Amino acid sequence: MEKEEKQELEGAAAAAAAARRRLVIGVGFWVQGFRLFPWLGVNFFLKDGMGVAASSLQILQASANLPMVAKPLLGLLSDAVPIRGHRRLPYVAIGALLQAISWLAIALWQDISLQVLTIFLLLSNFGASICEVANDAIVAEAGKIVTSSSGSGQLQSFAWMFGSSAGALGNLLGGIALSYFSPKIMFLFFAILLLLQFFTTVAIPESSLKLPKAATPSNLSALTSIRKQVKELSCALSMPEMFWSIIWFTVSYAVIPFLLGTMFFYQTEVLRLDSSVIGLSKVFGQVALLAWSMSYNKYFKTMSARKVLSVLQFVTALIMLSDVLFVQGIYRKVGIPDSIYTIVFSGLLEGLMFFKVLPFSVLIAKLCPAGCEGSVMAFVMSALALATIVSGYLGVALAAFMGVSGDDFSALPACLLIEAVCTILPLCCSSLIKERREKEKKEE
């Protein structure tokens, strides 16, 4: 009888810990997904409030992601240097506070210059990178607790659903808010939301999450712990299936000269589309992400990662080819309004650029050795950030080389065609995507 009662108590404690983990993951990914709300305001603030050119806008968008490249270091710190005995939630709280300070400063600074604005945007993304590293590590660690094959990937899908739903809501509210309020009001609102996240995170003890214990002994110095973690990270990355998969994933983004800023100017300056249409376009992309996270968990998580990633890459190239027809006015001639195409296809293209992250993160979580989940996932996200920065710079270079500017978009179809061709190139080396060896699968 006592044994049954003990089992019931342990089961109840495990269920409570699982619920708290889902709460922490849900809040963390929801707030970070809602970052699209102020960033939509940033685009219009730069274009209309500060008169920034299309090339400068895209350079700033890409450069603002530079703090994300520091994720491996942040992952090592999170894994090896606990704060008051905890490795995850304190870092989430610090990241939320840094973001809140940044957006408060941007909202309240009168006559802010472009240089000062850039500094605070960089600080905001540095705080966001700290939050994302800690949140990704929590997902990876909590995923180790789920041992059944049916549970594999569920937490990743759960996190993506919260993040994408918040992104959809943020873009929807952002498109509406821009019609009634100044962008600085949007910045202030998001700063208050971040402060709420900070106080909520501080109030939750990390021990209540029942995450797997760190393999690193607690009596080691911070420097020794970091050295040990660096060694474990290098060993993990030296695994052929891990190394070559990350190489392909990074290259699949870096080779694309992404024309996001140029298309934003074309849609708002040439087509004169309203901010609500741009917001709805981004909402559609986030809704597509939400639908993808649900569909992946239900239908695609058992499929080969190589097959899923290759199909997504090919579909992305098709949408880019469709943009060529859009810019040439073909869809307008057959009765499809520019606003409808922008909402559906432009939104879907932005979503597709991140569709690959979900199946790839599930693949890496399966391959990742225990004890260095935070640093490995941080390295992957850092590689993604660096790749998107390179992609943004290549887009600026391509537009400049082809003579596309805020006043002349005649060469934009040719630029979009080159963009689509570059997107196809990674499919030629999709064999680099390695999965767990058959022997290990059978043992598992």
XYZ file of C-alpha atoms in Angstrom:
444
model
C 0.000 0.000 0.000
C 2.806 2.372 0.928
C 4.560 1.515 -2.320
C 1.460 2.410 -4.339
C 1.062 5.704 -2.469
C 4.716 6.490 -3.075
C 4.322 5.779 -6.785
C 1.234 8.002 -6.924
C 3.115 10.831 -5.202
C 6.065 10.439 -7.564
C 3.706 10.404 -10.540
C 1.967 13.560 -9.308
C 5.325 15.289 -8.735
C 6.497 14.297 -12.211
C 3.264 15.609 -13.755
C 3.601 18.899 -11.852
C 7.211 19.281 -12.977
C 6.196 18.561 -16.591
C 3.459 21.210 -16.351
C 5.939 23.778 -15.002
C 8.399 22.928 -17.768
C 5.712 23.501 -20.376
C 4.775 26.796 -18.681
C 8.372 28.028 -18.735
C 8.908 26.881 -22.330
C 5.569 28.319 -23.467
C 6.138 31.737 -21.873
C 9.745 31.904 -23.056
C 8.998 31.076 -26.672
C 5.793 33.161 -26.719
C 7.541 36.340 -25.600
C 10.427 35.800 -28.013
C 7.942 35.125 -30.819
C 6.133 38.365 -29.981
C 9.379 40.252 -30.738
C 8.022 40.541 -34.286
C 5.546 43.111 -32.923
C 8.149 45.834 -32.184
C 10.359 44.807 -35.108
C 7.547 45.509 -37.557
C 7.441 48.974 -36.031
C 11.220 49.282 -36.436
C 10.961 48.762 -40.211
C 8.439 51.593 -40.627
C 10.227 53.794 -38.078
C 13.450 53.498 -40.079
C 11.777 54.026 -43.467
C 9.274 56.764 -42.620
C 10.600 58.296 -39.402
C 14.315 58.358 -40.179
C 14.325 58.202 -44.007
C 16.663 55.200 -44.224
C 17.325 53.825 -47.741
C 16.418 50.278 -48.772
C 20.029 49.032 -48.760
C 20.716 50.634 -45.368
C 17.538 49.098 -43.967
C 18.548 45.597 -45.051
C 22.127 46.068 -43.783
C 20.787 47.140 -40.387
C 18.336 44.216 -40.325
C 21.182 41.778 -40.997
C 23.684 43.470 -38.675
C 21.209 43.504 -35.792
C 21.539 39.710 -35.726
C 25.270 39.879 -34.934
C 24.719 39.205 -31.183
C 23.087 35.914 -32.155
C 26.508 34.737 -33.368
C 27.675 34.777 -29.731
C 25.271 31.964 -28.852
C 27.977 29.247 -28.559
C 29.733 31.279 -25.866
C 26.425 31.905 -24.128
C 25.610 28.207 -24.371
C 28.945 27.323 -22.775
C 28.329 29.809 -19.975
C 24.830 28.473 -19.394
C 26.052 24.866 -19.321
C 29.188 25.420 -17.236
C 28.599 28.494 -15.037
C 25.479 28.232 -12.855
C 24.023 31.355 -11.281
C 23.082 30.578 -7.671
C 23.189 26.917 -8.516
C 20.916 27.168 -11.570
C 21.884 27.033 -15.261
C 18.787 28.076 -17.201
C 16.151 30.354 -15.641
C 18.624 32.987 -14.326
C 19.886 33.431 -17.875
C 16.310 33.777 -19.164
C 15.708 36.511 -16.575
C 18.921 38.374 -17.503
C 18.062 38.236 -21.199
C 14.533 39.535 -20.613
C 15.865 42.432 -18.490
C 18.422 43.472 -21.142
C 15.708 43.501 -23.793
C 13.379 45.533 -21.579
C 16.083 48.139 -20.964
C 16.812 48.394 -24.702
C 13.209 48.860 -25.836
C 12.494 51.325 -23.000
C 15.469 53.409 -24.096
C 14.372 53.395 -27.762
C 10.808 54.313 -26.794
C 11.699 57.152 -24.417
C 14.803 58.628 -26.125
C 13.860 61.877 -27.825
C 15.339 62.471 -31.315
C 17.285 59.220 -31.231
C 20.031 58.955 -33.850
C 20.551 55.989 -36.154
C 23.805 55.069 -34.388
C 22.209 55.057 -30.918
C 19.196 53.148 -32.232
C 21.509 50.512 -33.732
C 23.344 50.103 -30.405
C 20.111 49.498 -28.502
C 18.829 47.094 -31.163
C 22.080 45.152 -30.838
C 21.695 45.107 -27.034
C 18.108 43.918 -27.418
C 19.143 41.064 -29.679
C 21.965 40.192 -27.287
C 19.361 39.796 -24.531
C 17.165 37.804 -26.914
C 20.078 35.487 -27.738
C 20.600 34.804 -24.012
C 16.917 33.941 -23.628
C 16.882 31.741 -26.710
C 19.993 29.813 -25.650
C 18.505 29.070 -22.235
C 15.068 28.232 -23.672
C 16.551 25.922 -26.320
C 18.600 24.169 -23.639
C 15.505 23.651 -21.477
C 13.695 22.110 -24.455
C 16.660 19.856 -25.276
C 17.110 18.753 -21.653
C 13.408 18.206 -21.063
C 13.280 16.245 -24.321
C 15.801 13.780 -22.860
C 13.226 12.912 -20.174
C 10.792 11.755 -22.887
C 12.185 8.381 -23.900
C 9.390 7.023 -26.074
C 9.596 7.451 -29.835
C 6.078 8.870 -29.856
C 7.191 11.651 -27.548
C 10.256 12.552 -29.574
C 9.998 16.050 -30.982
C 6.823 16.959 -29.077
C 8.468 19.639 -26.944
C 10.113 21.196 -29.988
C 6.738 21.311 -31.743
C 5.104 22.670 -28.585
C 7.696 25.457 -28.364
C 7.308 26.273 -32.046
C 3.536 26.459 -31.732
C 3.827 29.025 -28.950
C 6.503 31.013 -30.774
C 4.709 31.062 -34.119
C 1.311 31.886 -32.577
C 2.920 34.815 -30.742
C 4.592 35.920 -33.979
C 1.253 35.829 -35.805
C -0.439 37.826 -33.064
C 2.472 40.276 -32.908
C 2.387 40.977 -36.634
C -1.409 41.247 -36.669
C -1.456 43.711 -33.775
C 1.584 45.491 -35.219
C -0.095 46.106 -38.573
C -3.158 47.491 -36.800
C -1.177 49.513 -34.239
C 0.843 51.296 -36.930
C -2.424 52.770 -38.243
C -3.259 54.348 -34.873
C -0.051 54.728 -32.843
C 3.558 55.703 -33.369
C 6.150 52.903 -33.424
C 7.531 54.162 -30.090
C 4.270 53.215 -28.371
C 4.783 49.683 -29.702
C 8.325 49.651 -28.305
C 7.074 50.764 -24.887
C 4.349 48.098 -24.810
C 6.833 45.319 -25.595
C 9.229 46.599 -22.921
C 6.452 46.277 -20.317
C 5.768 42.732 -21.523
C 9.457 41.872 -21.084
C 9.427 43.229 -17.544
C 6.478 40.946 -16.775
C 8.462 37.994 -18.162
C 11.433 38.977 -15.997
C 9.441 39.024 -12.756
C 7.601 35.801 -13.683
C 10.854 33.961 -14.395
C 12.477 35.156 -11.170
C 9.496 33.826 -9.197
C 9.886 30.232 -10.517
C 12.547 28.053 -8.833
C 14.481 26.096 -11.434
C 14.640 23.059 -9.149
C 10.872 22.658 -9.579
C 11.402 21.875 -13.278
C 13.207 18.611 -12.445
C 15.632 19.005 -15.341
C 18.427 16.430 -15.752
C 21.404 17.141 -13.514
C 24.570 18.502 -15.073
C 27.335 15.988 -15.521
C 29.943 18.592 -14.493
C 30.876 18.366 -10.796
C 29.759 21.434 -8.839
C 33.153 21.828 -7.106
C 34.944 22.722 -10.341
C 35.900 26.344 -11.002
C 34.073 28.296 -13.693
C 37.145 28.247 -15.963
C 37.617 24.507 -15.538
C 33.926 23.909 -16.202
C 34.075 25.985 -19.382
C 37.149 24.098 -20.579
C 35.405 20.803 -19.929
C 32.308 22.020 -21.757
C 34.396 23.224 -24.725
C 35.964 19.769 -24.940
C 32.556 18.086 -24.841
C 31.221 20.512 -27.467
C 34.180 19.851 -29.782
C 33.680 16.105 -29.352
C 29.976 16.448 -30.170
C 30.668 18.574 -33.252
C 33.337 16.148 -34.445
C 30.676 13.451 -34.856
C 30.358 13.086 -38.668
C 26.549 13.043 -38.654
C 26.515 16.225 -36.538
C 29.295 18.080 -38.371
C 28.112 17.531 -41.945
C 24.454 18.139 -41.118
C 25.300 21.526 -39.582
C 27.467 22.376 -42.603
C 24.566 21.708 -44.996
C 22.052 23.548 -42.834
C 24.263 26.645 -42.631
C 25.134 26.666 -46.332
C 21.451 26.267 -47.288
C 20.864 29.754 -45.851
C 24.202 31.459 -46.524
C 24.180 30.942 -50.313
C 20.827 32.730 -50.760
C 21.056 36.495 -51.505
C 17.850 37.240 -49.588
C 16.060 40.408 -50.802
C 13.778 41.000 -47.814
C 14.518 44.721 -47.401
C 14.337 45.358 -51.141
C 10.943 43.646 -51.408
C 9.697 45.623 -48.388
C 10.519 48.886 -50.184
C 9.013 47.623 -53.452
C 5.757 46.689 -51.725
C 5.434 49.935 -49.753
C 6.944 52.490 -52.156
C 6.024 51.152 -55.626
C 2.856 49.170 -54.914
C 1.851 51.551 -52.070
C 0.606 48.715 -49.894
C -0.675 49.716 -46.457
C 1.103 48.733 -43.244
C -1.854 46.492 -42.368
C -1.208 44.447 -45.541
C 2.468 44.034 -44.601
C 1.403 43.039 -41.109
C -1.116 40.509 -42.442
C 1.579 39.100 -44.715
C 3.780 38.394 -41.727
C 0.760 37.030 -39.832
C 0.189 34.537 -42.644
C 3.816 33.453 -42.403
C 3.520 32.874 -38.655
C 0.233 31.015 -39.063
C 1.979 28.840 -41.631
C 4.730 28.201 -39.073
C 2.115 27.252 -36.493
C 0.387 24.881 -38.923
C 3.765 23.416 -39.866
C 4.728 22.747 -36.234
C 1.434 20.933 -35.661
C 1.670 18.989 -38.931
C 5.291 18.054 -38.361
C 4.562 16.605 -34.936
C 1.648 14.585 -36.327
C 2.743 13.499 -39.792
C 6.377 14.228 -40.619
C 8.534 13.618 -37.544
C 8.980 9.946 -38.471
C 10.166 10.802 -41.989
C 13.800 11.104 -42.957
C 15.190 14.510 -41.959
C 17.070 14.691 -45.257
C 13.865 14.230 -47.240
C 11.918 16.812 -45.224
C 14.681 19.432 -45.411
C 15.215 18.898 -49.157
C 11.506 19.270 -49.930
C 11.324 22.488 -47.908
C 14.344 23.891 -49.746
C 12.744 23.106 -53.106
C 9.392 24.669 -52.168
C 11.214 27.828 -51.024
C 12.837 28.116 -54.457
C 9.431 27.707 -56.161
C 7.964 30.600 -54.149
C 10.939 32.756 -55.146
C 10.324 31.923 -58.807
C 6.705 32.927 -58.272
C 7.928 36.320 -57.003
C 9.505 36.905 -60.413
C 6.052 36.666 -62.032
C 4.609 38.857 -59.283
C 7.085 41.694 -59.850
C 6.479 41.499 -63.611
C 2.750 42.015 -62.971
C 1.628 38.627 -64.342
C -0.632 37.851 -61.382
C -2.164 41.320 -61.515
C -3.108 40.747 -65.160
C -4.942 37.497 -64.322
C -6.967 39.188 -61.588
C -4.951 38.507 -58.409
C -4.538 41.770 -56.465
C -1.050 42.724 -55.280
C -2.263 42.830 -51.682
C -3.565 39.244 -51.781
C -0.367 37.903 -53.319
C 1.761 39.799 -50.785
C -0.270 38.497 -47.841
C -0.177 34.864 -48.978
C 3.052 34.276 -50.858
C 5.368 36.852 -49.284
C 4.228 35.701 -45.868
C 4.676 32.065 -46.811
C 8.193 32.758 -48.119
C 9.256 34.351 -44.825
C 7.784 31.385 -42.977
C 9.496 28.868 -45.261
C 12.883 30.363 -44.465
C 12.413 29.046 -40.921
C 10.431 25.864 -41.582
C 13.704 23.935 -41.738
C 14.694 24.894 -38.186
C 12.102 22.599 -36.564
C 13.040 19.259 -38.213
C 16.711 20.157 -37.983
C 16.520 20.977 -34.263
C 14.757 17.658 -33.649
C 17.517 15.865 -35.580
C 20.271 17.625 -33.611
C 18.525 16.966 -30.292
C 18.543 13.239 -31.106
C 22.221 13.304 -32.051
C 23.352 15.544 -29.183
C 25.241 13.783 -26.355
C 23.904 14.341 -22.833
C 25.414 17.214 -20.871
C 26.096 19.710 -23.664
C 22.593 20.317 -25.052
C 22.767 24.052 -24.409
C 26.124 24.604 -26.112
C 25.314 22.389 -29.114
C 21.912 23.977 -29.763
C 23.489 27.413 -29.238
C 26.158 26.588 -31.809
C 23.509 25.547 -34.323
C 21.480 28.721 -33.767
C 24.658 30.794 -34.000
C 25.498 29.169 -37.317
C 21.969 29.984 -38.496
C 22.316 33.616 -37.379
C 25.660 33.975 -39.150
C 24.216 32.395 -42.278
C 21.237 34.792 -42.321
C 23.605 37.747 -41.855
C 25.662 36.591 -44.836
C 22.432 36.047 -46.774
C 21.274 39.597 -46.015
C 24.609 41.109 -47.046
C 24.595 39.079 -50.273
C 21.109 40.421 -50.993
C 22.341 44.007 -50.593
C 25.359 43.281 -52.808
C 23.191 41.646 -55.485
C 20.723 44.538 -55.522
C 23.563 47.075 -55.758
C 25.317 45.112 -58.506
C 22.111 44.859 -60.552
C 21.301 48.537 -60.019
C 18.190 48.075 -57.870
C 17.508 51.065 -55.614
C 14.621 52.831 -53.916
C 13.867 54.626 -57.190
C 14.667 51.922 -59.761
C 13.305 48.357 -59.500
C 13.596 47.407 -63.179
C 16.249 44.742 -62.459
C 14.339 43.249 -59.517
C 12.942 40.264 -61.537
C 16.481 39.250 -62.526
C 17.599 39.545 -58.888
C 14.731 37.322 -57.760
C 15.604 34.749 -60.427
C 19.215 34.623 -59.197
C 17.897 34.294 -55.624
C 15.801 31.257 -56.643
C 18.693 29.583 -58.476
C 20.950 30.006 -55.444
C 18.246 28.425 -53.280
C 18.284 25.310 -55.467
C 22.069 24.833 -55.166
C 22.084 23.184 -51.658
C 19.930 20.351 -53.025
C 22.964 19.176 -54.988
C 24.706 18.224 -51.728
C 21.761 17.115 -49.564
C 23.626 13.838 -48.962
C 25.619 15.775 -46.348
C 22.599 15.529 -44.036
C 23.518 12.609 -41.820
C 21.193 10.775 -39.467
C 21.758 8.406 -36.588
C 23.473 5.202 -37.583
C 21.265 2.153 -38.024
C 23.192 0.301 -35.311
C 22.432 3.018 -32.775
C 18.762 3.061 -33.780
C 18.492 -0.683 -33.220
C 20.192 -0.402 -29.823
C 17.775 2.358 -28.838
